[in-house]
Short mmCIF file of C-alpha atoms and ligand atoms in Angstrom, two decimals:
data_model
loop_
_atom_site.label_atom_id
_atom_site.label_comp_id
_atom_site.label_asym_id
_atom_site.label_seq_id
_atom_site.Cartn_x
_atom_site.Cartn_y
_atom_site.Cartn_z
CA MET A 748 59.86 -37.07 6.36
CA ASP A 749 59.27 -40.79 7.17
CA ARG A 750 56.70 -43.47 6.02
CA PRO A 751 54.73 -43.35 9.78
CA VAL A 752 54.85 -39.62 9.66
CA ARG A 753 53.59 -39.05 6.03
CA LEU A 754 50.99 -41.45 6.63
CA ILE A 755 50.07 -39.53 9.50
CA PHE A 756 50.39 -36.36 7.14
CA ALA A 757 48.09 -38.57 3.68
CA VAL A 758 45.70 -39.46 6.47
CA SER A 759 44.84 -36.24 8.23
CA CYS A 760 45.13 -34.20 4.67
CA PHE A 761 42.25 -36.58 3.63
CA LEU A 762 40.43 -36.23 6.65
CA CYS A 763 40.73 -32.94 6.65
CA ILE A 764 39.36 -32.52 3.03
CA ALA A 765 36.41 -35.21 3.58
CA ALA A 766 35.36 -33.17 6.53
CA GLY A 767 36.14 -29.68 4.06
CA CYS A 768 33.70 -30.96 1.42
CA ARG A 769 30.96 -32.38 4.39
CA ASN A 770 30.86 -29.18 5.82
CA LYS A 771 30.34 -26.72 2.50
CA ASN A 772 27.54 -29.86 1.40
CA VAL A 773 25.80 -28.33 5.53
CA SER A 774 26.60 -24.94 4.54
CA GLU A 775 24.72 -24.55 0.75
CA GLN A 776 22.14 -26.45 2.72
CA GLN A 777 21.59 -24.25 5.86
CA ASP A 778 22.43 -21.02 3.60
CA PRO A 779 18.94 -18.91 4.05
CA ILE A 780 17.30 -18.07 1.41
CA VAL A 781 18.56 -13.91 0.08
CA LEU A 782 15.39 -12.02 -0.59
CA GLY A 783 14.97 -8.43 -2.11
CA TYR A 784 11.72 -6.41 -1.23
CA SER A 785 11.24 -3.59 -2.72
CA GLN A 786 7.70 -2.16 -0.59
CA LEU A 787 6.26 0.83 -2.75
CA GLY A 788 6.13 2.99 0.53
CA ASP A 789 3.65 3.70 3.92
CA GLU A 790 0.92 5.64 2.63
CA SER A 791 -1.33 4.09 5.00
CA SER A 792 -2.60 1.65 7.82
CA TRP A 793 -2.61 -1.34 5.03
CA ARG A 794 0.46 -0.92 4.15
CA THR A 795 2.38 -0.94 7.65
CA GLN A 796 0.23 -3.78 8.33
CA ASN A 797 1.83 -5.31 5.17
CA THR A 798 5.66 -4.01 5.46
CA PHE A 799 4.98 -6.15 8.86
CA SER A 800 3.14 -9.29 7.44
CA ILE A 801 6.68 -9.15 4.80
CA LYS A 802 9.07 -9.02 7.41
CA SER A 803 7.48 -11.64 10.08
CA ALA A 804 7.10 -14.13 7.44
CA ALA A 805 10.67 -14.26 6.94
CA LYS A 806 11.65 -14.34 9.79
CA ARG A 807 9.45 -16.79 10.96
CA SER A 808 10.65 -18.34 7.49
CA GLY A 809 14.30 -18.56 7.99
CA ILE A 810 14.61 -16.26 5.32
CA LYS A 811 17.22 -13.29 4.72
CA ILE A 812 15.17 -9.99 3.79
CA LEU A 813 16.33 -7.24 2.12
CA PHE A 814 14.17 -4.24 2.38
CA GLU A 815 14.07 -0.81 0.92
CA ASP A 816 11.20 1.52 1.37
CA ALA A 817 10.40 3.73 -1.58
CA MET A 818 8.73 6.30 -0.07
CA GLN A 819 5.78 6.35 -3.26
CA ASN A 820 8.74 6.52 -5.98
CA PRO A 821 9.15 4.80 -9.69
CA ALA A 822 12.36 6.10 -9.14
CA ASN A 823 13.46 4.72 -5.82
CA GLN A 824 12.08 0.93 -6.74
CA ILE A 825 14.10 0.69 -9.77
CA LYS A 826 17.27 1.70 -7.84
CA ALA A 827 16.13 -1.23 -5.06
CA LEU A 828 15.62 -3.99 -7.77
CA ARG A 829 19.28 -2.90 -9.34
CA SER A 830 20.70 -2.92 -6.09
CA PHE A 831 19.08 -6.02 -5.21
CA ILE A 832 20.73 -7.78 -9.16
CA ALA A 833 24.67 -6.74 -8.11
CA TYR A 834 24.23 -8.14 -4.46
CA LYS A 835 22.88 -11.30 -6.76
CA VAL A 836 20.03 -12.68 -4.26
CA ASP A 837 17.58 -15.67 -4.40
CA VAL A 838 14.78 -13.94 -5.20
CA ILE A 839 12.92 -10.42 -6.11
CA ALA A 840 9.76 -10.07 -4.64
CA PHE A 841 8.19 -6.01 -4.96
CA SER A 842 5.37 -3.71 -4.99
CA PRO A 843 5.13 -1.91 -7.89
CA LEU A 844 3.68 1.52 -7.46
CA VAL A 845 2.07 1.86 -10.71
CA GLU A 846 1.37 -0.96 -13.46
CA THR A 847 4.08 0.71 -16.24
CA GLY A 848 7.46 1.16 -16.72
CA TRP A 849 8.97 -2.17 -14.93
CA ASP A 850 10.37 -4.35 -18.11
CA THR A 851 14.11 -2.63 -18.73
CA VAL A 852 14.89 -3.61 -15.00
CA LEU A 853 13.12 -6.36 -15.60
CA GLU A 854 14.89 -8.19 -18.26
CA GLU A 855 18.23 -7.14 -16.11
CA ALA A 856 16.76 -9.45 -13.56
CA LYS A 857 15.73 -12.00 -16.06
CA ALA A 858 19.47 -11.97 -17.82
CA ALA A 859 20.56 -12.28 -13.99
CA GLY A 860 18.68 -14.85 -13.62
CA ILE A 861 16.92 -13.95 -10.47
CA PRO A 862 13.65 -14.64 -10.46
CA VAL A 863 10.36 -11.65 -8.96
CA ILE A 864 7.32 -12.24 -7.57
CA LEU A 865 5.13 -9.64 -7.95
CA VAL A 866 2.97 -8.79 -4.94
CA ASP A 867 0.30 -6.79 -4.42
CA ARG A 868 -0.01 -4.75 -7.54
CA MET A 869 0.41 -5.89 -11.25
CA ILE A 870 2.48 -5.13 -13.64
CA GLU A 871 1.61 -4.16 -17.25
CA THR A 872 3.69 -6.38 -19.98
CA SER A 873 3.48 -7.66 -22.58
CA ASP A 874 6.25 -10.01 -21.62
CA ASP A 875 4.58 -12.08 -18.55
CA SER A 876 7.88 -14.22 -18.76
CA LEU A 877 9.20 -11.13 -16.83
CA TYR A 878 8.11 -12.26 -13.43
CA THR A 879 7.83 -15.81 -11.75
CA ALA A 880 4.69 -15.66 -9.53
CA ALA A 881 2.04 -12.46 -9.04
CA LEU A 882 0.39 -12.50 -5.75
CA CYS A 883 -2.18 -9.86 -5.06
CA SER A 884 -5.98 -8.91 -4.17
CA ASP A 885 -8.75 -9.17 -6.65
CA PHE A 886 -9.26 -5.21 -7.18
CA ALA A 887 -11.92 -5.28 -9.59
CA LEU A 888 -13.88 -8.53 -6.97
CA GLU A 889 -13.15 -5.38 -4.61
CA GLY A 890 -15.34 -2.88 -7.32
CA ARG A 891 -17.87 -5.50 -7.48
CA ARG A 892 -18.74 -5.59 -3.95
CA ALA A 893 -18.91 -2.12 -3.83
CA GLY A 894 -21.31 -1.65 -6.51
CA GLU A 895 -22.83 -5.00 -5.38
CA PHE A 896 -23.38 -3.07 -2.03
CA LEU A 897 -24.57 0.31 -3.25
CA VAL A 898 -27.35 -1.59 -6.16
CA ARG A 899 -28.87 -3.93 -2.59
CA LYS A 900 -28.77 -0.07 -0.69
CA PHE A 901 -30.73 1.80 -2.77
CA ALA A 902 -32.80 -1.46 -4.44
CA GLY A 903 -36.20 0.30 -3.95
CA ARG A 904 -34.66 4.38 -5.50
CA THR A 905 -35.56 5.44 -8.34
CA THR A 906 -34.42 8.57 -8.94
CA PRO A 907 -30.85 9.41 -9.66
CA VAL A 908 -28.03 8.69 -6.72
CA ASN A 909 -24.76 10.93 -7.17
CA ILE A 910 -22.06 9.46 -6.39
CA VAL A 911 -18.49 11.18 -5.43
CA GLU A 912 -15.39 8.72 -5.71
CA LEU A 913 -12.39 8.91 -4.63
CA ALA A 914 -9.58 6.78 -5.82
CA GLY A 915 -6.18 5.23 -5.36
CA THR A 916 -3.41 6.46 -6.58
CA ALA A 917 -2.97 6.64 -10.76
CA PHE A 918 -2.58 4.17 -12.88
CA SER A 919 -2.22 1.79 -9.82
CA THR A 920 -3.67 -1.67 -10.15
CA PRO A 921 -6.34 -1.46 -7.00
CA ALA A 922 -7.46 2.51 -8.10
CA ILE A 923 -7.82 0.86 -11.98
CA GLY A 924 -9.09 -2.22 -10.22
CA ARG A 925 -11.98 -0.72 -8.40
CA SER A 926 -13.04 1.93 -10.24
CA GLU A 927 -13.38 -0.78 -13.10
CA GLY A 928 -15.19 -3.54 -11.17
CA PHE A 929 -17.74 -0.36 -9.58
CA ARG A 930 -18.41 1.36 -12.83
CA GLU A 931 -18.83 -2.71 -14.89
CA VAL A 932 -21.87 -3.73 -12.06
CA LEU A 933 -23.67 -0.02 -11.39
CA SER A 934 -23.03 0.39 -15.34
CA ALA A 935 -26.39 -1.86 -15.84
CA HIS A 936 -28.14 0.80 -13.25
CA PRO A 937 -28.60 4.12 -15.23
CA LYS A 938 -29.72 5.96 -11.78
CA PHE A 939 -26.64 5.52 -10.23
CA VAL A 940 -24.30 8.47 -11.19
CA ILE A 941 -20.54 9.14 -10.80
CA CYS A 942 -20.41 12.88 -9.81
CA PHE A 943 -17.25 13.45 -8.83
CA SER A 944 -13.95 11.56 -9.01
CA GLU A 945 -10.53 12.04 -8.02
CA ASP A 946 -7.55 10.40 -7.03
CA GLY A 947 -6.75 10.85 -3.20
CA ASP A 948 -3.09 8.89 -2.89
CA PHE A 949 -4.76 6.25 -0.76
CA MET A 950 -3.81 9.19 2.10
CA GLN A 951 -5.83 10.75 5.08
CA SER A 952 -4.57 14.34 4.32
CA LYS A 953 -5.59 13.70 0.53
CA GLY A 954 -9.12 11.88 1.70
CA ARG A 955 -9.28 15.06 3.69
CA GLU A 956 -8.61 18.30 1.01
CA ILE A 957 -10.44 16.30 -1.63
CA MET A 958 -13.79 15.92 0.63
CA GLN A 959 -13.17 20.39 1.28
CA LYS A 960 -13.05 20.64 -2.44
CA VAL A 961 -16.19 18.82 -2.71
CA LEU A 962 -18.50 20.51 -0.04
CA LYS A 963 -17.34 23.04 -1.65
CA LEU A 964 -19.02 22.42 -4.80
CA TYR A 965 -21.98 20.80 -3.96
CA ARG A 966 -24.45 20.55 -1.64
CA SER A 967 -23.99 17.51 1.04
CA ASP A 968 -28.08 17.00 -0.16
CA GLU A 969 -26.52 16.74 -3.35
CA ILE A 970 -24.62 13.78 -2.97
CA ASP A 971 -25.56 10.33 -1.71
CA VAL A 972 -23.11 8.13 -1.93
CA LEU A 973 -19.50 8.81 -0.75
CA TYR A 974 -17.17 5.68 -2.58
CA SER A 975 -13.45 5.88 -1.12
CA HIS A 976 -10.51 3.16 -2.33
CA ASN A 977 -9.75 2.98 0.74
CA ASP A 978 -9.91 3.51 4.28
CA ASP A 979 -7.46 6.17 5.43
CA MET A 980 -8.84 8.52 2.91
CA THR A 981 -11.86 7.28 4.42
CA PHE A 982 -10.88 8.47 7.99
CA GLY A 983 -9.97 11.58 6.32
CA VAL A 984 -13.35 12.45 4.68
CA ILE A 985 -14.89 11.48 8.14
CA GLU A 986 -13.07 14.22 9.97
CA VAL A 987 -14.57 16.49 7.56
CA MET A 988 -18.10 15.28 7.22
CA LYS A 989 -18.08 15.65 11.58
CA GLU A 990 -16.72 19.18 11.50
CA ALA A 991 -19.39 20.27 8.95
CA GLY A 992 -22.11 18.95 11.32
CA LEU A 993 -22.62 16.30 8.73
CA ALA A 994 -23.95 12.84 9.30
CA PRO A 995 -21.31 10.40 7.96
CA GLY A 996 -23.09 7.00 6.92
CA LYS A 997 -26.44 8.59 7.10
CA ASP A 998 -26.74 11.48 5.24
CA ILE A 999 -23.89 10.14 2.93
CA VAL A 1000 -23.62 6.52 2.35
CA ILE A 1001 -20.00 5.24 2.78
CA ILE A 1002 -18.27 2.62 1.32
CA SER A 1003 -14.64 1.85 1.93
CA VAL A 1004 -12.00 -0.84 0.78
CA ASP A 1005 -9.27 -2.58 3.63
CA ALA A 1006 -11.30 -3.82 6.65
CA THR A 1007 -8.57 -2.30 9.32
CA GLN A 1008 -10.06 -2.00 12.61
CA ARG A 1009 -11.14 1.39 12.88
CA SER A 1010 -13.06 1.15 9.63
CA ILE A 1011 -15.57 -2.01 11.14
CA ASP A 1012 -15.47 -0.08 14.29
CA TYR A 1013 -17.38 2.82 12.54
CA LEU A 1014 -19.74 0.13 10.07
CA ARG A 1015 -20.56 -1.48 14.43
CA GLU A 1016 -21.24 2.21 14.87
CA GLY A 1017 -23.43 3.06 11.55
CA THR A 1018 -20.69 5.81 10.58
CA ILE A 1019 -19.38 3.67 7.02
CA ASN A 1020 -21.85 1.38 5.61
CA CYS A 1021 -20.10 -0.95 3.51
CA VAL A 1022 -16.43 -2.06 3.87
CA ILE A 1023 -14.61 -3.99 0.47
CA GLU A 1024 -11.43 -5.99 2.45
CA CYS A 1025 -8.65 -6.21 0.88
CA ASN A 1026 -5.82 -8.44 2.75
CA PRO A 1027 -2.41 -6.82 3.57
CA ASN A 1028 -1.12 -10.22 5.63
CA SER A 1029 0.22 -11.69 2.39
CA GLY A 1030 3.50 -12.21 3.81
CA GLN A 1031 3.55 -16.28 4.65
CA GLN A 1032 2.14 -16.84 0.77
CA VAL A 1033 5.29 -14.74 -0.09
CA MET A 1034 7.53 -16.93 1.25
CA GLU A 1035 6.00 -20.33 0.63
CA LEU A 1036 6.14 -18.97 -2.75
CA ALA A 1037 9.55 -17.87 -2.89
CA THR A 1038 10.60 -20.84 -0.79
CA ARG A 1039 8.96 -22.93 -3.55
CA ILE A 1040 10.82 -21.18 -6.60
CA VAL A 1041 14.21 -20.82 -5.45
CA SER A 1042 14.05 -25.00 -4.69
CA GLY A 1043 12.44 -24.99 -8.90
CA GLU A 1044 9.12 -25.66 -8.53
CA ASN A 1045 6.70 -24.42 -10.64
CA VAL A 1046 4.32 -22.09 -9.03
CA PRO A 1047 0.84 -20.69 -10.34
CA LYS A 1048 1.30 -17.51 -12.37
CA ARG A 1049 -1.18 -15.53 -10.57
CA THR A 1050 -3.07 -16.11 -6.67
CA TYR A 1051 -5.19 -14.68 -5.58
CA ILE A 1052 -5.69 -13.38 -1.78
CA GLN A 1053 -8.83 -14.17 0.20
CA GLU A 1054 -11.11 -11.50 0.76
CA THR A 1055 -14.53 -10.51 1.71
CA THR A 1056 -17.22 -8.23 2.72
CA PHE A 1057 -18.40 -6.55 5.82
CA ASP A 1058 -21.67 -4.32 5.24
CA GLU A 1059 -24.73 -3.01 7.62
CA PHE A 1060 -26.64 -6.12 6.49
CA GLY A 1061 -25.19 -8.37 7.16
CA ASP A 1062 -23.96 -9.49 11.45
CA LEU A 1063 -21.40 -7.14 12.39
CA ASP A 1064 -21.33 -9.36 15.73
CA SER A 1065 -19.10 -12.33 14.18
CA ILE A 1066 -16.55 -10.43 12.29
CA ALA A 1067 -13.24 -11.01 14.04
CA ASN A 1068 -10.16 -8.85 15.75
CA ARG A 1069 -8.82 -7.55 12.44
CA GLY A 1070 -5.06 -7.02 14.72
CA TYR A 1071 -4.22 -3.96 12.48
O1 AHR B 1842 -2.26 -1.56 -2.83
C1 AHR B 1842 -3.44 -1.96 -2.09
C2 AHR B 1842 -3.69 -0.70 -1.41
O2 AHR B 1842 -2.95 0.09 -0.73
C3 AHR B 1842 -4.56 -0.55 -0.03
O3 AHR B 1842 -6.44 -0.85 -0.37
C4 AHR B 1842 -4.30 0.74 0.62
O4 AHR B 1842 -4.77 1.12 1.22
C5 AHR B 1842 -3.10 0.44 -0.02
O5 AHR B 1842 -2.68 2.06 0.14
#
């Protein structure tokens, strides 16, 4: 190679390398965050909306989401978390079905340097460093709100108020919080008696089954209140009551949790008396947390989602369309 040719070759090599380096930096900045998301299942209308919120927020935020539905099985969730670790995702988020049993897999995520966000439900662990942030509802507050409604509703009553409780999935954070918060408020008023409580797994079919059983165990005039931990179970209860010729909301006072459009419609027509909101639209907040964590920012350990109560004492015309 003579001198001018050598010079052109050297300059071309330098430009190529420089261009390559610049492209690499640009592409590093532009690589989307990869989020591994383990959803616990699709047991309720709330959950369907929550999944929609997560997926659509990921799309809007330019976050690549690897989404797995565990179909109500914690073993499937653990498997999904392990697959995210093997894939070396940037961040993991998951909605734990129940509170216990997560330490081992979360230690594996921690060892791999992958931050974890808990969404919707909490875990029970002695090592809080196993997750970076939690974004969830204040389920005990929801339970207290249900109790406070009853205190107001039965303010003038001196005889016992018999309550049937349809609880959510056993050992899940919402079932624990909604039971504990409710009992906390009612414990100051001995007239309230929880005469029956059973886990209906947040499913409409189980709400139906349990209400059929309850109506075999008790005469309808022996039950004053039905407190259901979610709307889908409430819908099952309402079906059974109507089939039995009862007027839900009148013969038996009904409190439900979630605030789907259907339950708000029932509240407006007097079929349900009180609806405690549980907000499923957490997608945008999850994506913001994921982005901040991946960029090395400090984030709050726990964030509660904003929620409210709708009941027969309030202005029902002003409730905005729920959208799900
Ligand atoms: O964890 C939130 C609860 O789970 C919702 O109240 C319920 O509908 C869902 O299945």
